[in-house]
PDB file of C-alpha atoms in Angstrom:
ATOM      1  CA  MET A   1     144.335 192.215-105.888  1.00 83.00           C
ATOM      2  CA  VAL A   2     141.856 192.195-102.877  1.00 89.00           C
ATOM      3  CA  THR A   3     138.918 191.204-104.816  1.00 94.00           C
ATOM      4  CA  GLY A   4     140.521 188.492-106.456  1.00 93.00           C
ATOM      5  CA  ILE A   5     141.958 186.742-103.182  1.00 93.00           C
ATOM      6  CA  LEU A   6     138.205 187.265-102.434  1.00 95.00           C
ATOM      7  CA  LEU A   7     136.951 185.404-105.198  1.00 95.00           C
ATOM      8  CA  MET A   8     139.066 182.670-104.745  1.00 94.00           C
ATOM      9  CA  VAL A   9     138.621 182.041-101.142  1.00 93.00           C
ATOM     10  CA  LEU A  10     134.684 181.975-101.833  1.00 95.00           C
ATOM     11  CA  ALA A  11     135.939 179.059-104.945  1.00 93.00           C
ATOM     12  CA  GLY A  12     138.048 177.437-102.502  1.00 90.00           C
ATOM     13  CA  PHE A  13     134.569 176.991-100.527  1.00 90.00           C
ATOM     14  CA  GLY A  14     132.393 176.390-102.961  1.00 90.00           C
ATOM     15  CA  TRP A  15     135.105 173.415-103.895  1.00 88.00           C
ATOM     16  CA  VAL A  16     134.028 171.943 -99.916  1.00 86.00           C
ATOM     17  CA  GLY A  17     130.337 171.371-102.218  1.00 87.00           C
ATOM     18  CA  VAL A  18     132.172 169.313-104.621  1.00 86.00           C
ATOM     19  CA  GLY A  19     134.339 167.806-101.999  1.00 80.00           C
ATOM     20  CA  CYS A  20     131.145 166.343-100.395  1.00 83.00           C
ATOM     21  CA  VAL A  21     129.178 165.275-103.670  1.00 86.00           C
ATOM     22  CA  VAL A  22     132.743 163.902-104.293  1.00 80.00           C
ATOM     23  CA  SER A  23     131.866 161.837-100.680  1.00 76.00           C
ATOM     24  CA  PHE A  24     128.389 161.437-101.539  1.00 83.00           C
ATOM     25  CA  CYS A  25     128.965 159.172-104.731  1.00 84.00           C
ATOM     26  CA  ALA A  26     132.282 157.230-102.683  1.00 76.00           C
ATOM     27  CA  ALA A  27     129.906 155.938-100.034  1.00 77.00           C
ATOM     28  CA  LYS A  28     126.764 156.096-102.341  1.00 84.00           C
ATOM     29  CA  LYS A  29     128.531 153.739-104.772  1.00 83.00           C
ATOM     30  CA  ILE A  30     128.337 156.096-107.768  1.00 87.00           C
ATOM     31  CA  ASN A  31     129.977 155.858-110.781  1.00 87.00           C
ATOM     32  CA  LEU A  32     131.982 159.179-110.456  1.00 85.00           C
ATOM     33  CA  ALA A  33     133.229 159.294-113.991  1.00 88.00           C
ATOM     34  CA  ALA A  34     129.488 159.374-114.878  1.00 90.00           C
ATOM     35  CA  ALA A  35     128.048 161.359-112.671  1.00 91.00           C
ATOM     36  CA  GLN A  36     131.266 163.908-114.235  1.00 90.00           C
ATOM     37  CA  LEU A  37     129.703 163.519-117.047  1.00 92.00           C
ATOM     38  CA  VAL A  38     126.738 164.227-116.400  1.00 94.00           C
ATOM     39  CA  GLN A  39     127.186 167.067-115.148  1.00 95.00           C
ATOM     40  CA  ALA A  40     129.335 168.256-117.672  1.00 95.00           C
ATOM     41  CA  LEU A  41     126.745 167.949-120.620  1.00 95.00           C
ATOM     42  CA  LEU A  42     123.920 169.231-118.157  1.00 95.00           C
ATOM     43  CA  CYS A  43     126.659 172.875-117.938  1.00 95.00           C
ATOM     44  CA  VAL A  44     127.291 173.018-121.707  1.00 95.00           C
ATOM     45  CA  ALA A  45     123.506 172.805-122.261  1.00 95.00           C
ATOM     46  CA  VAL A  46     123.342 176.173-119.212  1.00 95.00           C
ATOM     47  CA  GLY A  47     126.365 177.967-120.661  1.00 94.00           C
ATOM     48  CA  LEU A  48     124.509 177.467-124.358  1.00 94.00           C
ATOM     49  CA  ALA A  49     121.563 179.009-122.936  1.00 94.00           C
ATOM     50  CA  LEU A  50     123.353 182.012-121.579  1.00 93.00           C
ATOM     51  CA  LEU A  51     125.315 182.352-123.837  1.00 89.00           C
ATOM     52  CA  TYR A  52     122.837 183.992-125.950  1.00 85.00           C
ATOM     53  CA  PHE A  53     122.886 187.262-122.969  1.00 85.00           C
ATOM     54  CA  GLN A  54     126.456 187.762-123.230  1.00 84.00           C
ATOM     55  CA  PRO A  55     127.820 190.411-125.143  1.00 80.00           C
ATOM     56  CA  THR A  56     130.061 190.114-128.351  1.00 77.00           C
ATOM     57  CA  THR A  57     133.502 190.483-127.587  1.00 81.00           C
ATOM     58  CA  GLU A  58     136.539 191.493-130.760  1.00 85.00           C
ATOM     59  CA  VAL A  59     139.685 188.964-130.350  1.00 88.00           C
ATOM     60  CA  SER A  60     141.454 187.120-132.239  1.00 92.00           C
ATOM     61  CA  ALA A  61     141.575 184.001-133.711  1.00 92.00           C
ATOM     62  CA  ARG A  62     144.928 182.518-132.271  1.00 94.00           C
ATOM     63  CA  VAL A  63     144.234 184.384-128.781  1.00 94.00           C
ATOM     64  CA  ARG A  64     140.613 182.597-129.471  1.00 94.00           C
ATOM     65  CA  TYR A  65     141.646 178.930-130.674  1.00 95.00           C
ATOM     66  CA  LEU A  66     144.407 178.775-127.856  1.00 96.00           C
ATOM     67  CA  THR A  67     142.187 179.953-125.066  1.00 96.00           C
ATOM     68  CA  TYR A  68     140.108 177.210-125.977  1.00 96.00           C
ATOM     69  CA  ALA A  69     142.143 174.493-126.786  1.00 97.00           C
ATOM     70  CA  SER A  70     143.810 175.424-122.947  1.00 97.00           C
ATOM     71  CA  LEU A  71     140.419 174.578-121.509  1.00 97.00           C
ATOM     72  CA  PHE A  72     140.223 171.974-123.632  1.00 97.00           C
ATOM     73  CA  LEU A  73     142.731 170.766-121.761  1.00 97.00           C
ATOM     74  CA  SER A  74     142.384 171.346-118.732  1.00 97.00           C
ATOM     75  CA  GLY A  75     138.316 169.592-118.495  1.00 96.00           C
ATOM     76  CA  ILE A  76     140.128 166.195-119.389  1.00 96.00           C
ATOM     77  CA  GLY A  77     142.958 166.777-116.667  1.00 95.00           C
ATOM     78  CA  ASN A  78     140.220 167.713-114.613  1.00 93.00           C
ATOM     79  CA  PHE A  79     138.321 164.214-115.400  1.00 92.00           C
ATOM     80  CA  ALA A  80     141.398 162.325-114.913  1.00 93.00           C
ATOM     81  CA  ALA A  81     142.259 163.006-112.014  1.00 92.00           C
ATOM     82  CA  TYR A  82     139.450 162.932-110.200  1.00 86.00           C
ATOM     83  CA  ASP A  83     139.551 159.491-112.270  1.00 86.00           C
ATOM     84  CA  LEU A  84     143.023 158.499-110.827  1.00 88.00           C
ATOM     85  CA  MET A  85     142.403 159.567-107.243  1.00 85.00           C
ATOM     86  CA  SER A  86     139.322 158.021-106.881  1.00 81.00           C
ATOM     87  CA  ARG A  87     141.551 154.789-107.990  1.00 82.00           C
ATOM     88  CA  ALA A  88     144.251 154.784-105.875  1.00 84.00           C
ATOM     89  CA  MET A  89     141.993 155.197-103.104  1.00 78.00           C
ATOM     90  CA  LYS A  90     140.945 151.736-103.659  1.00 77.00           C
ATOM     91  CA  HIS A  91     144.140 150.532-102.915  1.00 78.00           C
ATOM     92  CA  GLY A  92     146.678 152.871-100.644  1.00 78.00           C
ATOM     93  CA  PRO A  93     146.622 154.858 -97.781  1.00 75.00           C
ATOM     94  CA  ASN A  94     144.356 157.140 -98.578  1.00 70.00           C
ATOM     95  CA  GLY A  95     145.623 160.109 -96.280  1.00 68.00           C
ATOM     96  CA  ILE A  96     149.332 160.585 -98.457  1.00 75.00           C
ATOM     97  CA  ILE A  97     147.093 159.831-101.821  1.00 80.00           C
ATOM     98  CA  TRP A  98     144.920 162.949-100.991  1.00 76.00           C
ATOM     99  CA  SER A  99     148.105 165.396 -99.757  1.00 76.00           C
ATOM    100  CA  LEU A 100     150.094 164.251-102.847  1.00 81.00           C
ATOM    101  CA  VAL A 101     147.405 165.467-105.129  1.00 85.00           C
ATOM    102  CA  GLN A 102     146.501 168.189-103.360  1.00 82.00           C
ATOM    103  CA  SER A 103     149.900 169.208-103.523  1.00 84.00           C
ATOM    104  CA  ALA A 104     150.038 169.477-107.161  1.00 89.00           C
ATOM    105  CA  LEU A 105     149.476 173.926-106.514  1.00 88.00           C
ATOM    106  CA  ILE A 106     152.851 174.293-107.140  1.00 90.00           C
ATOM    107  CA  PHE A 107     152.438 173.806-110.794  1.00 92.00           C
ATOM    108  CA  PRO A 108     151.151 176.957-111.505  1.00 92.00           C
ATOM    109  CA  PHE A 109     152.852 178.922-108.960  1.00 91.00           C
ATOM    110  CA  LEU A 110     155.992 177.749-110.400  1.00 90.00           C
ATOM    111  CA  VAL A 111     154.343 178.727-113.318  1.00 92.00           C
ATOM    112  CA  GLY A 112     153.443 181.822-112.355  1.00 91.00           C
ATOM    113  CA  VAL A 113     157.330 183.236-111.592  1.00 90.00           C
ATOM    114  CA  ILE A 114     159.468 181.195-114.070  1.00 90.00           C
ATOM    115  CA  PHE A 115     157.425 181.868-116.674  1.00 91.00           C
ATOM    116  CA  PHE A 116     155.380 185.609-116.199  1.00 88.00           C
ATOM    117  CA  GLN A 117     158.085 186.785-113.993  1.00 86.00           C
ATOM    118  CA  GLU A 118     155.559 187.038-111.319  1.00 87.00           C
ATOM    119  CA  GLN A 119     157.324 188.379-107.796  1.00 85.00           C
ATOM    120  CA  LEU A 120     158.066 185.786-105.715  1.00 85.00           C
ATOM    121  CA  THR A 121     158.411 188.164-102.363  1.00 88.00           C
ATOM    122  CA  PRO A 122     159.536 185.763 -98.823  1.00 90.00           C
ATOM    123  CA  THR A 123     155.900 186.532 -98.023  1.00 91.00           C
ATOM    124  CA  ARG A 124     154.693 183.847-101.138  1.00 90.00           C
ATOM    125  CA  THR A 125     157.092 182.351-100.326  1.00 90.00           C
ATOM    126  CA  ALA A 126     156.289 181.428 -97.016  1.00 92.00           C
ATOM    127  CA  GLY A 127     153.052 181.077 -97.233  1.00 91.00           C
ATOM    128  CA  MET A 128     153.333 178.743-100.320  1.00 91.00           C
ATOM    129  CA  THR A 129     155.693 176.539 -97.447  1.00 91.00           C
ATOM    130  CA  ALA A 130     152.805 176.398 -94.587  1.00 91.00           C
ATOM    131  CA  LEU A 131     150.112 175.606 -97.442  1.00 90.00           C
ATOM    132  CA  ILE A 132     151.958 172.599 -98.333  1.00 90.00           C
ATOM    133  CA  VAL A 133     153.767 171.268 -95.038  1.00 90.00           C
ATOM    134  CA  SER A 134     149.938 171.919 -93.689  1.00 88.00           C
ATOM    135  CA  ILE A 135     148.627 169.341 -96.824  1.00 85.00           C
ATOM    136  CA  LEU A 136     151.198 167.231 -95.171  1.00 83.00           C
ATOM    137  CA  LEU A 137     150.282 167.006 -91.618  1.00 84.00           C
ATOM    138  CA  LEU A 138     146.296 167.304 -92.828  1.00 80.00           C
ATOM    139  CA  GLY A 139     147.292 163.978 -94.644  1.00 75.00           C
ATOM    140  CA  ALA A 140     148.879 162.561 -92.285  1.00 72.00           C
ATOM    141  CA  ALA A 141     146.323 163.238 -89.307  1.00 69.00           C
ATOM    142  CA  LYS A 142     143.522 161.432 -92.025  1.00 65.00           C
ATOM    143  CA  GLY A 143     144.963 157.968 -91.655  1.00 58.00           C
ATOM    144  CA  ASP A 144     145.934 155.001 -93.905  1.00 53.00           C
ATOM    145  CA  GLY A 145     141.825 154.198 -95.251  1.00 52.00           C
ATOM    146  CA  GLY A 146     141.861 152.269 -98.264  1.00 49.00           C
ATOM    147  CA  ALA A 147     141.459 148.438 -97.482  1.00 47.00           C
ATOM    148  CA  GLU A 148     143.272 146.340-100.516  1.00 48.00           C
ATOM    149  CA  GLY A 149     146.372 145.352-101.802  1.00 46.00           C
ATOM    150  CA  LYS A 150     148.912 148.283 -99.277  1.00 50.00           C
ATOM    151  CA  SER A 151     151.685 145.916-100.049  1.00 49.00           C
ATOM    152  CA  SER A 152     152.000 146.908-103.096  1.00 62.00           C
ATOM    153  CA  ARG A 153     153.051 149.714-104.325  1.00 77.00           C
ATOM    154  CA  LEU A 154     150.512 150.685-107.881  1.00 84.00           C
ATOM    155  CA  TRP A 155     149.019 152.705-105.700  1.00 83.00           C
ATOM    156  CA  LEU A 156     151.888 155.551-105.139  1.00 85.00           C
ATOM    157  CA  TRP A 157     152.282 155.469-109.457  1.00 89.00           C
ATOM    158  CA  ILE A 158     148.234 156.096-109.879  1.00 90.00           C
ATOM    159  CA  ALA A 159     148.637 158.667-107.297  1.00 88.00           C
ATOM    160  CA  LEU A 160     151.987 160.735-108.721  1.00 91.00           C
ATOM    161  CA  ALA A 161     149.487 160.561-111.937  1.00 94.00           C
ATOM    162  CA  ALA A 162     146.474 162.067-110.361  1.00 92.00           C
ATOM    163  CA  PHE A 163     149.181 163.999-108.529  1.00 92.00           C
ATOM    164  CA  LEU A 164     150.818 165.622-112.543  1.00 95.00           C
ATOM    165  CA  ALA A 165     146.970 165.806-113.804  1.00 96.00           C
ATOM    166  CA  ALA A 166     146.048 168.411-111.386  1.00 94.00           C
ATOM    167  CA  GLY A 167     148.842 169.999-111.762  1.00 94.00           C
ATOM    168  CA  PHE A 168     148.115 170.371-115.767  1.00 97.00           C
ATOM    169  CA  THR A 169     144.584 171.207-114.349  1.00 96.00           C
ATOM    170  CA  GLN A 170     145.887 174.144-112.602  1.00 94.00           C
ATOM    171  CA  VAL A 171     148.193 175.393-115.181  1.00 96.00           C
ATOM    172  CA  THR A 172     146.288 175.190-117.874  1.00 96.00           C
ATOM    173  CA  THR A 173     143.155 176.468-116.313  1.00 95.00           C
ATOM    174  CA  ASN A 174     144.491 179.218-115.516  1.00 94.00           C
ATOM    175  CA  LEU A 175     146.518 180.170-118.229  1.00 94.00           C
ATOM    176  CA  PRO A 176     144.042 181.799-120.425  1.00 93.00           C
ATOM    177  CA  SER A 177     144.068 184.639-117.722  1.00 92.00           C
ATOM    178  CA  TYR A 178     147.712 185.555-118.476  1.00 93.00           C
ATOM    179  CA  TRP A 179     146.504 186.451-121.447  1.00 92.00           C
ATOM    180  CA  ALA A 180     145.331 190.388-121.854  1.00 88.00           C
ATOM    181  CA  GLU A 181     142.756 189.265-124.703  1.00 91.00           C
ATOM    182  CA  ALA A 182     141.294 186.114-123.641  1.00 92.00           C
ATOM    183  CA  LYS A 183     140.196 187.912-120.397  1.00 89.00           C
ATOM    184  CA  LYS A 184     137.811 189.204-123.033  1.00 90.00           C
ATOM    185  CA  ILE A 185     136.783 186.297-123.574  1.00 93.00           C
ATOM    186  CA  ASN A 186     133.362 185.689-120.940  1.00 93.00           C
ATOM    187  CA  THR A 187     133.447 183.189-118.531  1.00 93.00           C
ATOM    188  CA  VAL A 188     130.149 181.408-119.939  1.00 94.00           C
ATOM    189  CA  THR A 189     132.478 180.326-123.040  1.00 94.00           C
ATOM    190  CA  ARG A 190     135.481 179.558-121.339  1.00 95.00           C
ATOM    191  CA  THR A 191     133.118 176.822-119.034  1.00 95.00           C
ATOM    192  CA  ILE A 192     131.819 175.623-122.090  1.00 96.00           C
ATOM    193  CA  TRP A 193     135.444 174.376-123.370  1.00 97.00           C
ATOM    194  CA  PHE A 194     136.245 172.545-119.838  1.00 96.00           C
ATOM    195  CA  GLN A 195     133.763 171.604-119.331  1.00 96.00           C
ATOM    196  CA  LEU A 196     133.345 170.270-122.661  1.00 97.00           C
ATOM    197  CA  GLY A 197     137.180 168.933-122.017  1.00 96.00           C
ATOM    198  CA  ILE A 198     135.503 166.588-118.474  1.00 94.00           C
ATOM    199  CA  ALA A 199     133.209 165.276-121.282  1.00 94.00           C
ATOM    200  CA  ALA A 200     136.154 164.293-123.899  1.00 95.00           C
ATOM    201  CA  GLY A 201     137.904 162.363-121.027  1.00 92.00           C
ATOM    202  CA  PHE A 202     135.194 160.209-120.365  1.00 90.00           C
ATOM    203  CA  LEU A 203     135.453 158.647-123.854  1.00 88.00           C
ATOM    204  CA  PRO A 204     138.652 156.764-123.918  1.00 87.00           C
ATOM    205  CA  LEU A 205     137.288 155.118-120.643  1.00 82.00           C
ATOM    206  CA  TRP A 206     134.563 154.401-121.787  1.00 82.00           C
ATOM    207  CA  ALA A 207     136.563 153.032-124.534  1.00 80.00           C
ATOM    208  CA  ILE A 208     138.854 151.023-122.602  1.00 80.00           C
ATOM    209  CA  GLU A 209     136.252 149.148-119.899  1.00 76.00           C
ATOM    210  CA  ARG A 210     133.207 149.383-121.852  1.00 71.00           C
ATOM    211  CA  ARG A 211     130.728 149.885-118.866  1.00 70.00           C
ATOM    212  CA  ALA A 212     129.075 152.947-117.874  1.00 72.00           C
ATOM    213  CA  ASP A 213     126.997 152.977-114.794  1.00 81.00           C
ATOM    214  CA  PHE A 214     124.518 155.395-114.575  1.00 87.00           C
ATOM    215  CA  THR A 215     122.593 153.984-111.725  1.00 89.00           C
ATOM    216  CA  GLY A 216     121.499 156.900-108.747  1.00 92.00           C
ATOM    217  CA  VAL A 217     123.901 159.831-110.840  1.00 93.00           C
ATOM    218  CA  LEU A 218     121.413 162.249-111.209  1.00 93.00           C
ATOM    219  CA  LYS A 219     121.531 164.213-107.589  1.00 93.00           C
ATOM    220  CA  PRO A 220     124.632 163.963-107.975  1.00 93.00           C
ATOM    221  CA  ALA A 221     125.673 165.704-111.021  1.00 94.00           C
ATOM    222  CA  ALA A 222     122.992 167.657-110.573  1.00 94.00           C
ATOM    223  CA  GLY A 223     124.590 169.358-107.487  1.00 93.00           C
ATOM    224  CA  LEU A 224     127.856 169.700-108.739  1.00 93.00           C
ATOM    225  CA  SER A 225     126.042 171.310-112.286  1.00 94.00           C
ATOM    226  CA  LEU A 226     125.117 174.324-110.223  1.00 94.00           C
ATOM    227  CA  LEU A 227     128.315 173.996-107.879  1.00 94.00           C
ATOM    228  CA  TYR A 228     130.687 173.947-111.079  1.00 92.00           C
ATOM    229  CA  ILE A 229     128.275 177.145-112.285  1.00 93.00           C
ATOM    230  CA  LEU A 230     128.793 179.095-109.556  1.00 94.00           C
ATOM    231  CA  LEU A 231     132.268 178.274-109.323  1.00 93.00           C
ATOM    232  CA  TYR A 232     133.682 179.042-113.065  1.00 92.00           C
ATOM    233  CA  PHE A 233     130.887 180.961-114.412  1.00 92.00           C
ATOM    234  CA  VAL A 234     131.175 183.885-111.320  1.00 93.00           C
ATOM    235  CA  LEU A 235     133.971 182.834-109.118  1.00 94.00           C
ATOM    236  CA  MET A 236     136.778 181.249-110.260  1.00 93.00           C
ATOM    237  CA  PHE A 237     137.286 182.806-113.530  1.00 93.00           C
ATOM    238  CA  ASN A 238     136.943 186.849-112.341  1.00 93.00           C
ATOM    239  CA  GLY A 239     139.381 185.677-109.830  1.00 94.00           C
ATOM    240  CA  LEU A 240     142.463 184.643-111.066  1.00 94.00           C
ATOM    241  CA  ASP A 241     141.386 187.190-114.150  1.00 93.00           C
ATOM    242  CA  LYS A 242     142.057 190.163-111.307  1.00 93.00           C
ATOM    243  CA  LEU A 243     145.279 188.162-109.684  1.00 93.00           C
ATOM    244  CA  ALA A 244     146.677 187.972-113.086  1.00 92.00           C
ATOM    245  CA  ALA A 245     145.679 191.443-113.542  1.00 91.00           C
ATOM    246  CA  ALA A 246     148.053 192.720-110.362  1.00 90.00           C
ATOM    247  CA  GLY A 247     150.583 190.666-111.016  1.00 89.00           C
ATOM    248  CA  ALA A 248     149.627 187.680-108.426  1.00 87.00           C
ATOM    249  CA  GLY A 249     147.919 185.131-110.615  1.00 89.00           C
ATOM    250  CA  SER A 250     149.980 182.166-109.482  1.00 90.00           C
ATOM    251  CA  VAL A 251     148.770 182.773-106.170  1.00 90.00           C
ATOM    252  CA  GLY A 252     145.200 182.099-107.078  1.00 91.00           C
ATOM    253  CA  PHE A 253     145.141 177.799-107.056  1.00 90.00           C
ATOM    254  CA  PRO A 254     147.333 177.791-103.694  1.00 90.00           C
ATOM    255  CA  VAL A 255     144.566 180.189-102.150  1.00 92.00           C
ATOM    256  CA  MET A 256     141.676 178.950-103.956  1.00 91.00           C
ATOM    257  CA  LEU A 257     142.494 175.311-102.382  1.00 87.00           C
ATOM    258  CA  GLY A 258     143.927 176.493 -98.778  1.00 88.00           C
ATOM    259  CA  SER A 259     140.208 178.090 -98.575  1.00 90.00           C
ATOM    260  CA  CYS A 260     138.969 174.928 -99.545  1.00 87.00           C
ATOM    261  CA  ILE A 261     141.323 172.416 -97.120  1.00 83.00           C
ATOM    262  CA  VAL A 262     140.713 174.581 -93.996  1.00 85.00           C
ATOM    263  CA  GLY A 263     136.339 174.777 -95.305  1.00 85.00           C
ATOM    264  CA  PHE A 264     136.455 171.211 -95.445  1.00 80.00           C
ATOM    265  CA  PHE A 265     138.117 170.125 -92.346  1.00 81.00           C
ATOM    266  CA  LEU A 266     136.120 172.679 -90.403  1.00 84.00           C
ATOM    267  CA  TYR A 267     133.363 170.454 -92.166  1.00 81.00           C
ATOM    268  CA  SER A 268     134.918 167.470 -91.040  1.00 77.00           C
ATOM    269  CA  LEU A 269     135.199 168.601 -87.364  1.00 81.00           C
ATOM    270  CA  LEU A 270     130.743 169.980 -87.313  1.00 83.00           C
ATOM    271  CA  PHE A 271     129.113 167.646 -88.774  1.00 80.00           C
ATOM    272  CA  LEU A 272     130.982 164.622 -89.970  1.00 71.00           C
ATOM    273  CA  LYS A 273     131.710 164.907 -85.987  1.00 77.00           C
ATOM    274  CA  GLU A 274     135.604 163.650 -87.524  1.00 73.00           C
ATOM    275  CA  LYS A 275     138.542 163.272 -84.220  1.00 79.00           C
ATOM    276  CA  LEU A 276     140.897 166.736 -83.887  1.00 78.00           C
ATOM    277  CA  THR A 277     143.873 165.588 -83.908  1.00 81.00           C
ATOM    278  CA  PRO A 278     147.574 167.223 -83.042  1.00 85.00           C
ATOM    279  CA  ALA A 279     148.610 167.190 -86.833  1.00 83.00           C
ATOM    280  CA  GLY A 280     145.252 168.428 -87.819  1.00 83.00           C
ATOM    281  CA  ALA A 281     145.282 171.024 -85.551  1.00 86.00           C
ATOM    282  CA  ALA A 282     148.750 172.072 -86.331  1.00 88.00           C
ATOM    283  CA  GLY A 283     147.830 171.191 -90.324  1.00 87.00           C
ATOM    284  CA  PHE A 284     144.755 173.807 -89.925  1.00 86.00           C
ATOM    285  CA  LEU A 285     146.505 176.545 -89.042  1.00 89.00           C
ATOM    286  CA  LEU A 286     149.193 176.677 -90.812  1.00 90.00           C
ATOM    287  CA  CYS A 287     147.176 176.750 -93.880  1.00 89.00           C
ATOM    288  CA  LEU A 288     145.196 179.831 -92.315  1.00 88.00           C
ATOM    289  CA  ALA A 289     148.721 181.402 -91.954  1.00 91.00           C
ATOM    290  CA  GLY A 290     149.619 180.553 -95.454  1.00 89.00           C
ATOM    291  CA  ILE A 291     146.739 182.083 -97.001  1.00 89.00           C
ATOM    292  CA  ILE A 292     147.247 185.390 -95.272  1.00 88.00           C
ATOM    293  CA  SER A 293     150.936 184.947 -96.064  1.00 90.00           C
ATOM    294  CA  ILE A 294     150.316 184.472 -99.221  1.00 86.00           C
ATOM    295  CA  SER A 295     148.194 187.283 -99.978  1.00 81.00           C
ATOM    296  CA  LEU A 296     149.845 190.301 -98.647  1.00 75.00           C
TER     297      LEU A 296
END
């Protein structure tokens, strides 16, 4: 279990890098959806090249196809969550939207406890509570942001959709780790199906809007590709597998997202020179306490 926790903490820090790339796209007005499509295609190309070096394992057709389908749907959900969150932040209070979407970590936690009979210990309950409260505090510390249409509640419905998409993504990513046979499928193959889902998520958006601005996407797409290769080939799937095997699969995403929150908070202070507020400091400390408590 300790190795699984460590891998998810490292994955959380890796997601800080993803957040930095997303922020870069926003600052440079680069189409994030187009960048996601390009990075997905790059990751699939790398994955297909690496498949030659992966050992062949015997897995039943049923489990194999269920795993592929789960991860493909997870990729679609991942694309949708990012796109919806970006749209919501253009029209509403960024802090509240950010907090709401991050709170989706409750979904894989509840699924593990309810459907896979994972133990709901007092320390895990306290840790999850601390993480959710910390997210709310950090969201309040971020301030409103967003300049348009705050009198409208459209942003709230979009943010709720992003919250549900994020929860769906986390559950479907985590699900194969509960199946003993699915864990025999190498992480490269699993990543390819996840990335194919991201690419597929772009298609209905393009069909509806009929626009795809690829100006300047190569640099952020390359950065996202490197990060995703590290996260999915090496860290995330291995960490989730080990935690599920130890009867603690429900804590994987909470630990990873909590570590991401801590890492991005430190990045904001040290590199973006953001002001430390009482709410931010309290949220940071609660997040640390939550990660430690949920890992016990």
